[in-house]
Coordinates of C-alpha atoms and ligand atoms in Angstrom, one line a residue:
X179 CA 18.4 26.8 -10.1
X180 CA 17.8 24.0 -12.4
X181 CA 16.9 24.9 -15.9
X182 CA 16.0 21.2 -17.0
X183 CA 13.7 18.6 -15.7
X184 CA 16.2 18.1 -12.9
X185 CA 19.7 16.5 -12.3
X186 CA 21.5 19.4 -14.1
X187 CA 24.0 18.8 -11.5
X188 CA 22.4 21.5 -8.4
X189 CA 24.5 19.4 -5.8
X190 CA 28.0 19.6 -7.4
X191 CA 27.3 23.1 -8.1
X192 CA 26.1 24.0 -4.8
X193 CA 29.4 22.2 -3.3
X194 CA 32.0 24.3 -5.5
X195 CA 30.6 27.5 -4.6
X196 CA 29.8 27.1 -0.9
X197 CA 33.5 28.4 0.4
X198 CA 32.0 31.8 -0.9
X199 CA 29.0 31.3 1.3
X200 CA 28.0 31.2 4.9
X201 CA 24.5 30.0 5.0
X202 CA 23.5 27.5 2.1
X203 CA 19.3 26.8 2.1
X204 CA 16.9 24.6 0.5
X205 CA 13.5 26.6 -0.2
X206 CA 11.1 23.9 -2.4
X207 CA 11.1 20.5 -2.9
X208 CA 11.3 17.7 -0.5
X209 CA 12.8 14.0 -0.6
X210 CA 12.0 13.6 -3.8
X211 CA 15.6 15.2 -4.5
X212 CA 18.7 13.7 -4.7
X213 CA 21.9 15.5 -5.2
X214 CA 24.9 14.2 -5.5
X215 CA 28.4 15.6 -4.0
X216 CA 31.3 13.8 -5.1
X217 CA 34.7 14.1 -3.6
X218 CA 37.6 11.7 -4.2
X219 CA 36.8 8.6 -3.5
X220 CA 33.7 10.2 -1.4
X221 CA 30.4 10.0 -3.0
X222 CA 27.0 11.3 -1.3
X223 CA 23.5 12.0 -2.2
X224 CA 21.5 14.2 -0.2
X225 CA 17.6 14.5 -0.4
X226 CA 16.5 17.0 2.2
X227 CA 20.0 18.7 4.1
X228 CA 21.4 21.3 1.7
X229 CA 24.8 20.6 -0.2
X230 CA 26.5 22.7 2.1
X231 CA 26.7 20.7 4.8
X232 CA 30.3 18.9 4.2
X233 CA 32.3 22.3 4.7
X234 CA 33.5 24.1 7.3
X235 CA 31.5 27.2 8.6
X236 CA 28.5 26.8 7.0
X237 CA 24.6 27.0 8.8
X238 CA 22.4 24.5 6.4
X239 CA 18.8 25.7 6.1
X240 CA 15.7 23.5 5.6
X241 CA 13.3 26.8 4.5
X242 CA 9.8 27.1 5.1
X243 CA 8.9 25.8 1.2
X244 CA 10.4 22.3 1.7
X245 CA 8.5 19.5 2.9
X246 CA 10.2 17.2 4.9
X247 CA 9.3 13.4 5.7
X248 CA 11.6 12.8 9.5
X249 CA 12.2 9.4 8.4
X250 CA 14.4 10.3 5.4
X251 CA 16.0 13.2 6.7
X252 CA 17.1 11.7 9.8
X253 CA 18.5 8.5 7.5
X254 CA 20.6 11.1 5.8
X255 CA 21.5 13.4 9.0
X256 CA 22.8 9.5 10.5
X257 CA 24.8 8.6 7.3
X258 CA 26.1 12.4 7.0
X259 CA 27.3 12.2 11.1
X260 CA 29.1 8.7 10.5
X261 CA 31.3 10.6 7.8
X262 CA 31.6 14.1 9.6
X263 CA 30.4 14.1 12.8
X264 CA 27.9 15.5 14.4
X265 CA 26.1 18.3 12.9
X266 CA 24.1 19.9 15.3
X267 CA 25.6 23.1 14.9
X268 CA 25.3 22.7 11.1
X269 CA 21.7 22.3 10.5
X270 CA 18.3 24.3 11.5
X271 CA 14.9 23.7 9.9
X272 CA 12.5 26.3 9.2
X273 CA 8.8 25.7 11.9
X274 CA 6.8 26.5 8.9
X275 CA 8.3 23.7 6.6
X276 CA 5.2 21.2 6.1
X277 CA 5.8 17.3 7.1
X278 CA 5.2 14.7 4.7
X279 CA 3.5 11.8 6.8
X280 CA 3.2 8.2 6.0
X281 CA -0.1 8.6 5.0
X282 CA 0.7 11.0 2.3
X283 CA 3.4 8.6 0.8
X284 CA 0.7 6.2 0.7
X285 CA -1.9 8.5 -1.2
X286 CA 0.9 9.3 -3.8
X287 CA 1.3 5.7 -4.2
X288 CA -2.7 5.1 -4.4
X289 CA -3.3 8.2 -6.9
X290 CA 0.2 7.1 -8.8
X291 CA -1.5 3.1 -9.3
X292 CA -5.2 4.7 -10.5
X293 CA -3.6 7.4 -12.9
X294 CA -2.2 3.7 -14.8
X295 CA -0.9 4.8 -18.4
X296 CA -1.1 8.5 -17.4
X297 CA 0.8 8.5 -14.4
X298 CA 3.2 11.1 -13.3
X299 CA 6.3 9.1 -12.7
X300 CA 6.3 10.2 -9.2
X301 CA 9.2 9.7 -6.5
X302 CA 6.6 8.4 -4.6
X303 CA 7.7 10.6 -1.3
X304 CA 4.8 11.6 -0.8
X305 CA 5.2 15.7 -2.2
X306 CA 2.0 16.4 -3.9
X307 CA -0.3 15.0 -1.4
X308 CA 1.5 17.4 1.3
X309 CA 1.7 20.5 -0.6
X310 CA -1.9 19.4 -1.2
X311 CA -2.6 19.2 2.3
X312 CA -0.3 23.0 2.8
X313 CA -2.6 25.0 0.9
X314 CA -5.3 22.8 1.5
X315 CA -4.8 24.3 5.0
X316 CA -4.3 20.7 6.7
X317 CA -0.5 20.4 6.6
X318 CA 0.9 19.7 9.8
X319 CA 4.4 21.9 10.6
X320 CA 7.4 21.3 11.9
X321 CA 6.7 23.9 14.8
X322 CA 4.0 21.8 15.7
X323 CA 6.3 18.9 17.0
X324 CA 6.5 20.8 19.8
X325 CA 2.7 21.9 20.4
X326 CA 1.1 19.7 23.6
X327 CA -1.4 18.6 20.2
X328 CA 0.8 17.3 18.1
X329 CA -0.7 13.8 19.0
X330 CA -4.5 14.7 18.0
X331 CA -2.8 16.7 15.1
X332 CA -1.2 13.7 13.6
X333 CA -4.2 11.8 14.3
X334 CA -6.8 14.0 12.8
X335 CA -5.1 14.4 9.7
X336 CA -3.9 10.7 9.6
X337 CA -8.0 10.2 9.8
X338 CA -8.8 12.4 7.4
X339 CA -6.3 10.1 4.6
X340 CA -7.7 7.4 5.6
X341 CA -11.0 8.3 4.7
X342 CA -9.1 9.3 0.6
X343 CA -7.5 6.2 0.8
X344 CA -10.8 4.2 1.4
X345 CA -12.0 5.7 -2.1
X346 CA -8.6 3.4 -4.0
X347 CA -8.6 0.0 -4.7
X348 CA -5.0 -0.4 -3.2
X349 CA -3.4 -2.1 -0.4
X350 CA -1.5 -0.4 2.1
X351 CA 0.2 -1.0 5.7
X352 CA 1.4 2.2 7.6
X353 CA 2.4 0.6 10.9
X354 CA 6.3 -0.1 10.7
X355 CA 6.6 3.2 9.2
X356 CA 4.8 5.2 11.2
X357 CA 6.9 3.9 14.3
X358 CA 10.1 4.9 12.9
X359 CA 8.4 8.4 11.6
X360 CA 7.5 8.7 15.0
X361 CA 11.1 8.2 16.5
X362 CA 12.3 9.9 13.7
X363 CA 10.3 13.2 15.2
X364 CA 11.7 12.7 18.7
X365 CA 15.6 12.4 17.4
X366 CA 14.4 15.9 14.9
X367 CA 13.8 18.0 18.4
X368 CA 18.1 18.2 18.9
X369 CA 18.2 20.5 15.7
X370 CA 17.0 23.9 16.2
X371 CA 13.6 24.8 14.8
X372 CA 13.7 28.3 13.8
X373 CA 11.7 31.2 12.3
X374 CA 14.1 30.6 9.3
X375 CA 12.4 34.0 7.5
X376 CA 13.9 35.9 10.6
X377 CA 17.3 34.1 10.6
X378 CA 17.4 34.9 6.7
X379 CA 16.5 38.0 6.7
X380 CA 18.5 39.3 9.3
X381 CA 21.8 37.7 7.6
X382 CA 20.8 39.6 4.9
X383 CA 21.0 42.8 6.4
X384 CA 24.5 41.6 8.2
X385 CA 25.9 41.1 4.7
X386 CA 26.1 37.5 5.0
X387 CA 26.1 35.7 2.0
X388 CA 23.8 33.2 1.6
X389 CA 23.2 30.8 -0.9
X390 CA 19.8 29.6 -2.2
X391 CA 20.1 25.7 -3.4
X392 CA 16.7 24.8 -5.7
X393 CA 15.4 21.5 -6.1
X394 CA 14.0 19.8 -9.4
X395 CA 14.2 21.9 -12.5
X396 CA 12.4 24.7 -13.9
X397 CA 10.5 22.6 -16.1
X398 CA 9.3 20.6 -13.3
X399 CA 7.5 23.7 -12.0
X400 CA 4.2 23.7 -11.3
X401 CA 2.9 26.9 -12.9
X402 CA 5.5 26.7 -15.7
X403 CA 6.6 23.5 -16.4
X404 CA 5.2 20.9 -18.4
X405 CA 1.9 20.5 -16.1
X406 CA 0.8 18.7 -15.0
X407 CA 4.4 16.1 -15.5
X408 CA 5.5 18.3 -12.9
X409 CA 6.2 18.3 -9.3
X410 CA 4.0 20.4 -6.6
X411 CA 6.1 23.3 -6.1
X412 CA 7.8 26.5 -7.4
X413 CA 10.8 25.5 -8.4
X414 CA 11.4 28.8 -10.2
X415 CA 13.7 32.0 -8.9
X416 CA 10.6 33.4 -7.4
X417 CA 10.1 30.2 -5.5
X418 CA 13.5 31.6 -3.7
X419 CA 10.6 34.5 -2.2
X420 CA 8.1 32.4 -0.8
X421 CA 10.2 29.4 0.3
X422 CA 12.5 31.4 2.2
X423 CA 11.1 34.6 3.0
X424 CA 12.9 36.7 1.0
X425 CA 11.6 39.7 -0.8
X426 CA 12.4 39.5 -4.5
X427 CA 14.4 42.7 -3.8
X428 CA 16.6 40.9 -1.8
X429 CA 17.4 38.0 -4.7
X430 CA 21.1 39.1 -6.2
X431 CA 22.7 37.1 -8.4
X432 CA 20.9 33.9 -10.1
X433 CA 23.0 30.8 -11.0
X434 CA 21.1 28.6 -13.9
X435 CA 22.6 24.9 -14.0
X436 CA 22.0 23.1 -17.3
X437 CA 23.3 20.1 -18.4
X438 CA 25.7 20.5 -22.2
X439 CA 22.4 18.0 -23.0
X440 CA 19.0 16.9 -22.1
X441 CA 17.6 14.4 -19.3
X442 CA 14.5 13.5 -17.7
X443 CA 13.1 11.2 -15.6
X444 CA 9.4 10.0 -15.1
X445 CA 6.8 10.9 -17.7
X446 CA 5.9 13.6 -19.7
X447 CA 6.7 15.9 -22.7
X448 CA 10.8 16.0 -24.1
X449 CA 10.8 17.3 -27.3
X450 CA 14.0 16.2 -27.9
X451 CA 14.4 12.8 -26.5
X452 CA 16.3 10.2 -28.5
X453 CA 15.0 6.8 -29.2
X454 CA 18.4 5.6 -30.7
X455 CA 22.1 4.6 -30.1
X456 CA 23.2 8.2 -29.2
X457 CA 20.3 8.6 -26.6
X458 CA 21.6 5.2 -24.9
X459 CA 25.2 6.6 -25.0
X460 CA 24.3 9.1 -23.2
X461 CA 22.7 7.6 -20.6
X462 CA 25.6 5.4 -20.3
X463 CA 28.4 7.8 -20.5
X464 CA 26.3 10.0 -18.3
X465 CA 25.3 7.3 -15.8
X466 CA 21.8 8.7 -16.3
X467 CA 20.0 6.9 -13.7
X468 CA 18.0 8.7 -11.1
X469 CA 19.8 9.8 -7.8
X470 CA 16.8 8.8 -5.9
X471 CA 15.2 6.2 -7.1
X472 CA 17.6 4.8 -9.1
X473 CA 15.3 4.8 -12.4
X474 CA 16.9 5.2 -16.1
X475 CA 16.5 8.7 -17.0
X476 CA 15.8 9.2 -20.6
X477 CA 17.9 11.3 -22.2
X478 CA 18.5 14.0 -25.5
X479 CA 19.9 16.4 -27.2
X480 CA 20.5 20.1 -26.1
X481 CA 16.6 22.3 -26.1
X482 CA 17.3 26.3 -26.7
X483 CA 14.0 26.8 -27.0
X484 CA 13.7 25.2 -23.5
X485 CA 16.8 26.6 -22.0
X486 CA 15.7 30.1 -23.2
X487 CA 12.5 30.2 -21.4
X488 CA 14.3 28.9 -18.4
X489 CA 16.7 31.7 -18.5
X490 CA 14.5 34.1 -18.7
X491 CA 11.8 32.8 -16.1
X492 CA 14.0 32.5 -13.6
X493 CA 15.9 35.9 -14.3
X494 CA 19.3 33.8 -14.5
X495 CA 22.7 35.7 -14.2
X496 CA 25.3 33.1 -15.0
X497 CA 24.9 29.9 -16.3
X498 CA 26.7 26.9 -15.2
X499 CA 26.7 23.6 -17.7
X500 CA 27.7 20.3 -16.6
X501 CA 28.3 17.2 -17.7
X502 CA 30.4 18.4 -21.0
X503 CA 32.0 15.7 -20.8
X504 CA 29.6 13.4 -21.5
X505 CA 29.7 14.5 -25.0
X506 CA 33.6 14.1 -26.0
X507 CA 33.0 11.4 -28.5
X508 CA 30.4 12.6 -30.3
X509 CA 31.0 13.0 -34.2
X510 CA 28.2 15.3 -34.0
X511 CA 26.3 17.1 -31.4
X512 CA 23.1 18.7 -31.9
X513 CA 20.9 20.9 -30.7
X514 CA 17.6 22.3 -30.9
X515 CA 17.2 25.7 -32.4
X516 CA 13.2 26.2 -32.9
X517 CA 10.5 24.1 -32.8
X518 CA 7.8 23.5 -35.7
X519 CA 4.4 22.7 -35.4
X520 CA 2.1 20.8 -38.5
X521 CA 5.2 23.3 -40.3
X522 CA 4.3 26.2 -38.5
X523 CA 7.2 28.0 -36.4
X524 CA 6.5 27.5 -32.5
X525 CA 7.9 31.1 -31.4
X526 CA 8.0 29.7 -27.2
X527 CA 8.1 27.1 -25.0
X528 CA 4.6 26.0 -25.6
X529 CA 2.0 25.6 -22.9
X530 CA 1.5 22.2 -23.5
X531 CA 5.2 21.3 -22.9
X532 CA 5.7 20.4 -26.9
X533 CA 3.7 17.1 -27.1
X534 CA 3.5 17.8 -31.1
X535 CA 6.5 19.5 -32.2
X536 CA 9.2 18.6 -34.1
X537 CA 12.6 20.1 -33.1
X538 CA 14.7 22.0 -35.6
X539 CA 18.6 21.0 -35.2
X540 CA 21.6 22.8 -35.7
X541 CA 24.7 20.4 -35.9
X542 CA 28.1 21.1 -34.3
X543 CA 30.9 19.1 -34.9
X544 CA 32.5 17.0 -32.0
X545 CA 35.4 17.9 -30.4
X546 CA 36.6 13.9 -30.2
X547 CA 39.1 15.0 -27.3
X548 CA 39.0 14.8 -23.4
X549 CA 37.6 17.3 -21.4
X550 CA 38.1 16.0 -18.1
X551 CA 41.6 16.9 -17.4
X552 CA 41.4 20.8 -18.6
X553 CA 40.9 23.3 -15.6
X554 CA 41.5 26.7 -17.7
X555 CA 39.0 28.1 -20.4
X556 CA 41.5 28.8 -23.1
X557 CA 42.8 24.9 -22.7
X558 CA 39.6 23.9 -24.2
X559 CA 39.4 22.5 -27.9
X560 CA 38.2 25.1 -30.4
X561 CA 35.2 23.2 -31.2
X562 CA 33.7 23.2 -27.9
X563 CA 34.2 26.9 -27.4
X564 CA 32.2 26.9 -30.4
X565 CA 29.7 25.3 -28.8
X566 CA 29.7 27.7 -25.9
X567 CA 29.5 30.3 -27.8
X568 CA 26.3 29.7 -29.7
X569 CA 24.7 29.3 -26.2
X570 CA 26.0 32.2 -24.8
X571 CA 24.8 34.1 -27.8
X572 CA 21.4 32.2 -28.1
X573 CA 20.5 32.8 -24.2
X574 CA 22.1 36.1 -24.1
X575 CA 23.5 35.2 -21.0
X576 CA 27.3 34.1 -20.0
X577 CA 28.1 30.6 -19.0
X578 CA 30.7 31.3 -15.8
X579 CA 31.6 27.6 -15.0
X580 CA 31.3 24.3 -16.5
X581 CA 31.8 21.4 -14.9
X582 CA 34.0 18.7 -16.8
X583 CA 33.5 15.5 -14.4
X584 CA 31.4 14.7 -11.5
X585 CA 34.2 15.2 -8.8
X586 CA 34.4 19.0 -7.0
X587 CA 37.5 19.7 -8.9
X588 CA 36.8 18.7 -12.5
X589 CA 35.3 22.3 -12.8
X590 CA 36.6 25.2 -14.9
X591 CA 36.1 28.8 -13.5
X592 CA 36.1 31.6 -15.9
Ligands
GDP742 P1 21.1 17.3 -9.0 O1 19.9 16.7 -8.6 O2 20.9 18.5 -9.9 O3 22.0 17.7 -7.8 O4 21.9 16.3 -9.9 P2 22.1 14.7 -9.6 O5 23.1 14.6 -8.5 O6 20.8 14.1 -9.5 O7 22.7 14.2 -11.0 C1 23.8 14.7 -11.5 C2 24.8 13.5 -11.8 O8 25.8 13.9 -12.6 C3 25.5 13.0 -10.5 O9 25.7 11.7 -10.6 C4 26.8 13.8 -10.5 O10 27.8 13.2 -9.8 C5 27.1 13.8 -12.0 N1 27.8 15.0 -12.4 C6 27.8 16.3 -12.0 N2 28.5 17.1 -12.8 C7 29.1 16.3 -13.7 C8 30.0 16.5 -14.8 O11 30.4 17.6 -15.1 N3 30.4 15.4 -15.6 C9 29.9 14.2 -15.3 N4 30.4 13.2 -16.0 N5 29.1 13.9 -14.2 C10 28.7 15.0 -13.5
IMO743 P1 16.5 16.9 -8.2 O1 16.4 18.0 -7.1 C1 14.5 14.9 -11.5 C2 10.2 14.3 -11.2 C3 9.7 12.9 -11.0 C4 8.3 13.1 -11.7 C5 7.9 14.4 -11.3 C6 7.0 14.5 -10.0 O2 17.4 15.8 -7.9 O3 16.8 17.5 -9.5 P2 7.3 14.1 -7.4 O4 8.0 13.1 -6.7 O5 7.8 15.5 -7.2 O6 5.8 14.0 -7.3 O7 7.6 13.8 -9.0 O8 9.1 15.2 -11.0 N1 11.2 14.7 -10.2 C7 12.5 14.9 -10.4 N2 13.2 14.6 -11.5 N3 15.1 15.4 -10.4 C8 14.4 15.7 -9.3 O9 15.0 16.3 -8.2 C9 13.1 15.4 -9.2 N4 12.1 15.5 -8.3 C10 11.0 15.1 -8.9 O10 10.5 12.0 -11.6 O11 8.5 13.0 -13.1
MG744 MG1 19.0 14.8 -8.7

């Protein structure tokens, strides 16, 4: 799970700990993803095919609660084949996963250009106006590729967008698109489409282990993020339940990723963004542009009070912070303790995201050394085990890897 806006790292982290898992599955989100797997001189970024897909053994799931546009996934399934293979064997997608159509990338685009100043920052791919359309009860399914009426399916619905898009004053051209969605839908048919719930459910009771990867972050979520800067889906533990079909019962241990800072990318609230030289250091150390749509992401210090209601909405179990690296030549590192409003204390996250708060920070000195190269805990430098340390003891919660550079193997177990 992402505890952020996004881009903690989900990919990486999914990568490292898939040896330990058999069946690795994506249960939110859509294209509007990117993470990226890095190993060697190997670097990938997948949208839509879980991160587990590049080792051995593994059964990738595309769960009911992702949305799916054929034209991207089959893009990635094509570059993915030309480095492994063919993955036929690898991959099934849920029938009750919602397609995005190239109608409903041209509606986020029209609704994107009339919001002007107040825009989301989209990806543009196309998610809100499906998961409008899902529980809208319009969506089109993956199961229905195969109905006889997928044809006056596509066509209805195509109609119906039409009609939204005659209400915007914007220009728009579906035809090349729709003839590679269209082909892209035919090539689809070779992967199996499966009751995914079924498949899950059963592995469960097997004892298989499977691996739940999340998409976005939690503060992307739609009923708990900064709304409505946020994306159209769960991207919370519980989203785990309805994207997959597994009873919260079933949900074991939780893995919350967080970046040793802050990023985020589109608009919105980020109570402690920086509008200065450390900010841009960041994002150039960090090479904090967008896996997806290659925008700057802006960037800033370290939110407790964010993190905290993170950790506790999504019930995490271990915490896993990347990018600590970024950070070796600071002189000083901050962080956000609280949050003060008109110099009142803000005791949570606030429901407005923090538009008017000023962060309190508490200052840590810089460790000034290389993290990179270490691969045990104890190698670290006593001021970043410091630094630990207060967010271990701030969340309540241990931090069980951190990741020290963006290849699989710059990551420290403990
Ligand atoms: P995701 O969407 O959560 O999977 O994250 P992204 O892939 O969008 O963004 C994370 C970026 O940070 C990618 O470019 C990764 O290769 C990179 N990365 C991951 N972990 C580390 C790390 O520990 N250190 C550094 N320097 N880069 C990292
Ligand atoms: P991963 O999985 C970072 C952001 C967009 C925008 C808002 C809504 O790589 O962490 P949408 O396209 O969903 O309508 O955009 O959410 N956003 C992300 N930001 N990482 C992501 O995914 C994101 N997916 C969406 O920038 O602000
Ligand atoms: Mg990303």
């Amino acid at each position: 799970m992402g505890l952020q806006w996004g881009d903690e790292g989900k990919g990486k982290v999914v990568d490292v700990l898939t040896p330990a898992y058999k069946i690795i599955a994506r249960f939110q989100g859509g294209p509007n993803a990117g993470h990226s797997l890095v190993f060697g001189e190997d670097h990938f970024v997948l949208h839509t095919v879980p991160s587990g897909i590049f080792r051995e053994g593994t059964v990738n799931v595309i769960g009911n609660g992702v949305v799916i546009d054929p034209v991207i996934l089959l893009e990635e399934i094509e570059s993915i084949e030309k480095m492994v293979g063919d993955i036929s064997g690898k991959l099934v997608i849920s029938k009750r996963a919602h397609l995005i159509l190239p109608t409903h990338r041209m509606l986020d685009a029209a609704s994107e250009a009339a919001k002007g100043k107040s825009k989301i920052g989209s990806t543009l791919k196309g998610i809100g106006p499906t998961y409008m359309d899902k529980t809208g009860r319009n969506g089109l399914r993956v199961g229905d590729i195969l109905s006889p009426e997928f044809a006056d399916k596509y066509n209805a619905l195509k109609k119906k967008h039409f009609g939204l898009l005659s209400q915007y004053d914007f220009n728009f051209d579906i035809t090349e698109y729709e003839k590679k969605w269209m082909t892209a839908v035919e090539s689809l048919k070779r992967f199996p489409f499966i009751d995914s719930e079924v498949y899950v459910n059963e592995a469960i009771c097997s004892g298989t282990p499977i691996l739940a990867e999340g998409a976005q972050g939690s503060l992307l979520d739609i009923d708990f993020g900064t709304y409505p800067f946020v994306t159209s889906s769960n991207t919370l533990t519980a989203g785990v339940c309805t994207g997959l079909g597994v009873a919260p019962t079933r949900v074991g241990k939780v893995f919350g990723i967080f970046k040793a800072y802050c990023t985020r990318v589109g608009s919105g609230p980020f109570p402690t963004e920086l509008f200065d030289e450390d900010g841009e250091t960041l994002r150039r150390i960090g090479h904090e542009y967008g896996a997806t749509t290659g925008r700057p992401r802006r960037t800033g210090w370290l939110d407790m009070v964010a993190l905290k209601y993170a950790v506790m909405m999504n019930g995490v179990t271990d915490l896993i912070m990347m990018k600590s690296d970024v950070l070796d030549d600071f002189d000083t590192i901050k962080v956000a303790e609280a949050y003060k409003e008109n110099g009142a204390d803000v005791e949570n996250f606030p429901y407005d995201g923090g538009v008017n708060v000023t962060p309190i920070y508490k200052e840590f000195p810089g460790w000034k050394a290389p993290l990179s190269g270490i691969r045990r805990f104890e190698d670290f430098p006593q001021a970043f085990k410091d630094y630990v340390a207060f967010i271990e003891s701030e969340t309540a919660c241990r931090i069980s890897i951190i990741s020290v550079g963006p290849d699989r193997e710059a990551t420290v177990v403990r």
